[in-house]
């Protein structure tokens, strides 16, 4: 996998899963009774569905609340995502002073929020990601009616992108897979001009194949200048690549059997190639 150019320094990294947020309260001094129950105002807020103030403490760690859900044991459950990409559940204690982010299991070992996160977070997030990929400036490689679509962020100078193109030939040539190359220019100085030569061609798909077939001899000839329209598309593609969690090429996205978007950074190896491209 090859890295993006230094000018994209604001890469979106997936934060580590949060452990425990919010400050602990002082213990009850000896001789004092247990902590008082939640105040009437706090109870009223909970009934109205207002977010507990303690959730503000984990927002700085990248947790974004999507929806509240029923949780056991007097907890309030909140489905959300970390870093805009990782579904996660947060549980606020009954006193509203502490919050735990992670997995909660029942007596049978089932994760309490698994189905909830799938329904409220993962599925909508995947649908949104796929829509953004569909709306991007991509170049088709394969039959238009192929039953499986795989997106790949590709640089015309990237050797690993070329290896993925070669590895995918049996699936593409058989009409089983359509690769959609979202062209970026991040590897070498002439990468944007080569990407532009493909995207601006009368037949972009043919230009893409020209680059791949001549890859060992330098690939497609770069354009002497890039139009504003193509430059804007290249910039948008590079921003999208970073947004999708990739720092380099190839960055591959596909839908699994459940319709959820899966990612692969770099060239898939061994059996993982079939996970990306489907049965051969």
CSV table of C-alpha atoms in Angstrom, one decimal, residues 45-235:
chain,number,residue,atom,x,y,z
A,45,UNK,CA,-34.9,15.3,31.4
A,46,UNK,CA,-34.5,11.6,30.9
A,47,UNK,CA,-38.2,11.2,30.3
A,48,UNK,CA,-38.0,13.9,27.6
A,49,UNK,CA,-35.2,12.0,25.9
A,50,UNK,CA,-32.7,14.7,26.5
A,51,UNK,CA,-29.1,13.6,26.3
A,52,UNK,CA,-27.4,13.3,29.7
A,53,UNK,CA,-24.7,15.9,30.2
A,54,UNK,CA,-22.1,13.2,30.9
A,55,UNK,CA,-22.2,12.3,27.2
A,56,UNK,CA,-20.4,15.6,26.5
A,57,UNK,CA,-17.3,14.1,28.1
A,58,UNK,CA,-17.0,11.5,25.4
A,59,UNK,CA,-17.7,13.7,22.5
A,60,UNK,CA,-14.2,15.0,22.7
A,61,UNK,CA,-13.0,11.4,22.1
A,62,UNK,CA,-15.0,11.2,18.9
A,63,UNK,CA,-18.2,9.6,20.1
A,64,UNK,CA,-21.3,10.8,18.3
A,65,UNK,CA,-24.7,9.9,19.5
A,66,UNK,CA,-27.2,8.6,16.9
A,67,UNK,CA,-30.1,7.4,19.0
A,68,UNK,CA,-31.2,6.2,22.4
A,69,UNK,CA,-32.2,2.6,23.0
A,70,UNK,CA,-33.6,0.5,25.9
A,71,UNK,CA,-30.9,-0.9,28.1
A,72,UNK,CA,-31.1,-3.2,31.1
A,73,UNK,CA,-30.1,-2.7,34.8
A,74,UNK,CA,-31.2,0.9,35.0
A,75,UNK,CA,-28.8,2.0,32.4
A,76,UNK,CA,-29.6,4.4,29.5
A,77,UNK,CA,-28.3,3.1,26.2
A,78,UNK,CA,-27.1,5.2,23.3
A,79,UNK,CA,-26.2,4.0,19.9
A,80,UNK,CA,-23.5,6.0,18.2
A,81,UNK,CA,-20.3,6.0,16.2
A,82,UNK,CA,-16.7,6.7,17.0
A,83,UNK,CA,-14.7,8.8,14.5
A,84,UNK,CA,-17.7,8.8,12.2
A,85,UNK,CA,-17.0,5.2,11.1
A,86,UNK,CA,-17.0,2.8,14.0
A,87,UNK,CA,-20.5,1.8,15.5
A,88,UNK,CA,-20.4,1.8,19.3
A,89,UNK,CA,-22.8,1.7,22.3
A,90,UNK,CA,-22.6,4.0,25.3
A,91,UNK,CA,-24.2,3.2,28.6
A,92,UNK,CA,-25.0,6.0,31.1
A,93,UNK,CA,-25.4,4.9,34.8
A,94,UNK,CA,-28.7,5.6,36.6
A,95,UNK,CA,-27.2,8.6,38.5
A,96,UNK,CA,-26.3,10.1,35.1
A,97,UNK,CA,-22.7,10.8,36.3
A,98,UNK,CA,-20.8,8.1,34.5
A,99,UNK,CA,-20.7,6.5,31.0
A,100,UNK,CA,-19.2,3.4,29.7
A,101,UNK,CA,-18.5,2.8,26.0
A,102,UNK,CA,-18.2,-0.8,24.8
A,103,UNK,CA,-19.9,-4.1,24.8
A,104,UNK,CA,-22.5,-5.2,27.4
A,105,UNK,CA,-23.4,-8.9,27.5
A,106,UNK,CA,-26.3,-10.8,29.0
A,107,UNK,CA,-26.1,-14.1,30.9
A,108,UNK,CA,-26.0,-16.1,27.7
A,109,UNK,CA,-23.1,-14.2,26.4
A,110,UNK,CA,-25.1,-12.2,23.8
A,111,UNK,CA,-24.1,-8.6,23.2
A,112,UNK,CA,-27.1,-6.5,24.2
A,113,UNK,CA,-26.7,-3.8,21.6
A,114,UNK,CA,-25.6,-5.9,18.6
A,115,UNK,CA,-28.9,-5.8,16.7
A,116,UNK,CA,-29.6,-2.2,17.7
A,117,UNK,CA,-26.2,-1.0,16.4
A,118,UNK,CA,-26.8,-2.9,13.2
A,119,UNK,CA,-30.2,-1.3,12.7
A,120,UNK,CA,-29.6,2.3,13.9
A,121,UNK,CA,-25.9,2.8,13.0
A,122,UNK,CA,-24.2,0.3,10.8
A,123,UNK,CA,-26.9,-0.1,8.1
A,124,UNK,CA,-27.6,3.6,7.6
A,125,UNK,CA,-23.9,4.4,7.7
A,126,UNK,CA,-23.1,1.8,5.0
A,127,UNK,CA,-26.0,3.1,2.9
A,128,UNK,CA,-24.6,6.6,3.1
A,129,UNK,CA,-21.1,5.5,2.3
A,130,UNK,CA,-22.2,3.5,-0.7
A,131,UNK,CA,-24.2,6.5,-2.0
A,132,UNK,CA,-21.1,8.7,-1.8
A,133,UNK,CA,-19.1,6.2,-3.7
A,134,UNK,CA,-21.7,5.9,-6.4
A,135,UNK,CA,-21.8,9.7,-6.7
A,136,UNK,CA,-18.0,10.0,-7.1
A,137,UNK,CA,-16.0,10.4,-10.3
A,138,UNK,CA,-15.2,6.7,-11.1
A,139,UNK,CA,-14.1,4.8,-14.2
A,140,UNK,CA,-15.8,1.5,-15.0
A,141,UNK,CA,-13.7,-1.6,-15.5
A,142,UNK,CA,-15.9,-4.6,-16.5
A,143,UNK,CA,-19.4,-5.2,-17.7
A,144,UNK,CA,-22.0,-2.6,-16.7
A,145,UNK,CA,-24.4,-5.3,-15.6
A,146,UNK,CA,-22.0,-7.3,-13.5
A,147,UNK,CA,-23.8,-8.5,-10.4
A,148,UNK,CA,-21.0,-7.4,-8.0
A,149,UNK,CA,-19.5,-3.9,-7.8
A,150,UNK,CA,-16.2,-3.2,-6.1
A,151,UNK,CA,-14.9,0.4,-5.6
A,152,UNK,CA,-11.1,1.0,-5.5
A,153,UNK,CA,-9.2,4.2,-5.0
A,154,UNK,CA,-6.5,4.0,-7.6
A,155,UNK,CA,-3.4,5.9,-8.7
A,156,UNK,CA,-2.2,5.4,-12.2
A,157,UNK,CA,1.4,5.0,-10.9
A,158,UNK,CA,0.5,2.6,-8.0
A,159,UNK,CA,2.1,-0.9,-8.4
A,160,UNK,CA,-0.3,-2.4,-5.9
A,161,UNK,CA,-3.3,-1.0,-7.7
A,162,UNK,CA,-1.9,-2.6,-10.8
A,163,UNK,CA,-1.5,-5.9,-9.0
A,164,UNK,CA,-5.1,-5.7,-7.8
A,165,UNK,CA,-6.2,-5.0,-11.3
A,166,UNK,CA,-4.3,-8.1,-12.5
A,167,UNK,CA,-5.6,-10.3,-9.7
A,168,UNK,CA,-9.2,-9.3,-10.5
A,169,UNK,CA,-9.1,-10.2,-14.2
A,170,UNK,CA,-10.7,-13.7,-13.8
A,171,UNK,CA,-13.8,-12.1,-12.1
A,172,UNK,CA,-14.0,-9.1,-14.3
A,173,UNK,CA,-13.5,-11.0,-17.6
A,174,UNK,CA,-16.1,-13.5,-16.6
A,175,UNK,CA,-18.6,-10.7,-16.1
A,176,UNK,CA,-19.0,-11.4,-12.3
A,177,UNK,CA,-17.4,-8.2,-11.0
A,178,UNK,CA,-17.3,-4.6,-12.1
A,179,UNK,CA,-14.5,-2.6,-10.7
A,180,UNK,CA,-15.1,1.1,-10.3
A,181,UNK,CA,-11.8,3.0,-10.1
A,182,UNK,CA,-12.0,6.2,-8.2
A,183,UNK,CA,-8.9,7.9,-9.6
A,184,UNK,CA,-6.6,9.9,-7.4
A,185,UNK,CA,-3.2,11.4,-8.0
A,186,UNK,CA,-1.1,10.9,-4.9
A,187,UNK,CA,2.0,8.7,-5.7
A,188,UNK,CA,4.2,10.7,-8.0
A,189,UNK,CA,4.3,14.2,-9.4
A,190,UNK,CA,2.7,13.1,-12.7
A,191,UNK,CA,0.0,11.0,-11.0
A,192,UNK,CA,-2.7,13.7,-11.3
A,193,UNK,CA,-1.9,14.3,-15.0
A,194,UNK,CA,-2.1,10.5,-15.7
A,195,UNK,CA,-5.4,10.3,-13.8
A,196,UNK,CA,-6.6,13.3,-15.8
A,197,UNK,CA,-5.6,11.5,-19.0
A,198,UNK,CA,-7.9,8.6,-18.1
A,199,UNK,CA,-10.8,10.6,-16.8
A,200,UNK,CA,-10.8,13.1,-19.6
A,201,UNK,CA,-10.5,10.5,-22.4
A,202,UNK,CA,-13.3,10.0,-24.9
A,203,UNK,CA,-13.5,6.5,-23.5
A,204,UNK,CA,-12.2,6.5,-19.9
A,205,UNK,CA,-12.6,2.7,-19.5
A,206,UNK,CA,-10.4,2.2,-22.6
A,207,UNK,CA,-7.8,4.7,-21.3
A,208,UNK,CA,-7.7,2.9,-17.9
A,209,UNK,CA,-7.0,-0.4,-19.7
A,210,UNK,CA,-4.3,1.3,-21.8
A,211,UNK,CA,-2.6,2.4,-18.6
A,212,UNK,CA,-2.8,-1.1,-17.1
A,213,UNK,CA,-1.6,-2.9,-20.2
A,214,UNK,CA,1.3,-0.5,-20.5
A,215,UNK,CA,2.0,-0.2,-16.8
A,216,UNK,CA,5.5,-1.8,-17.0
A,217,UNK,CA,6.4,0.6,-19.8
A,218,UNK,CA,5.3,3.7,-18.0
A,219,UNK,CA,1.6,3.6,-18.4
A,220,UNK,CA,-0.6,6.2,-20.1
A,221,UNK,CA,0.9,9.5,-21.2
A,222,UNK,CA,0.1,12.3,-18.7
A,223,UNK,CA,-1.9,15.3,-19.9
A,224,UNK,CA,0.2,18.5,-20.3
A,225,UNK,CA,-2.5,20.4,-18.4
A,226,UNK,CA,-5.5,19.5,-16.3
A,227,UNK,CA,-8.8,21.2,-16.7
A,228,UNK,CA,-10.6,22.8,-13.8
A,229,UNK,CA,-13.4,20.3,-14.0
A,230,UNK,CA,-11.0,17.3,-13.8
A,231,UNK,CA,-8.9,18.9,-11.1
A,232,UNK,CA,-12.0,19.5,-9.0
A,233,UNK,CA,-13.0,15.8,-9.4
A,234,UNK,CA,-9.6,14.6,-8.5
A,235,UNK,CA,-9.6,16.8,-5.4
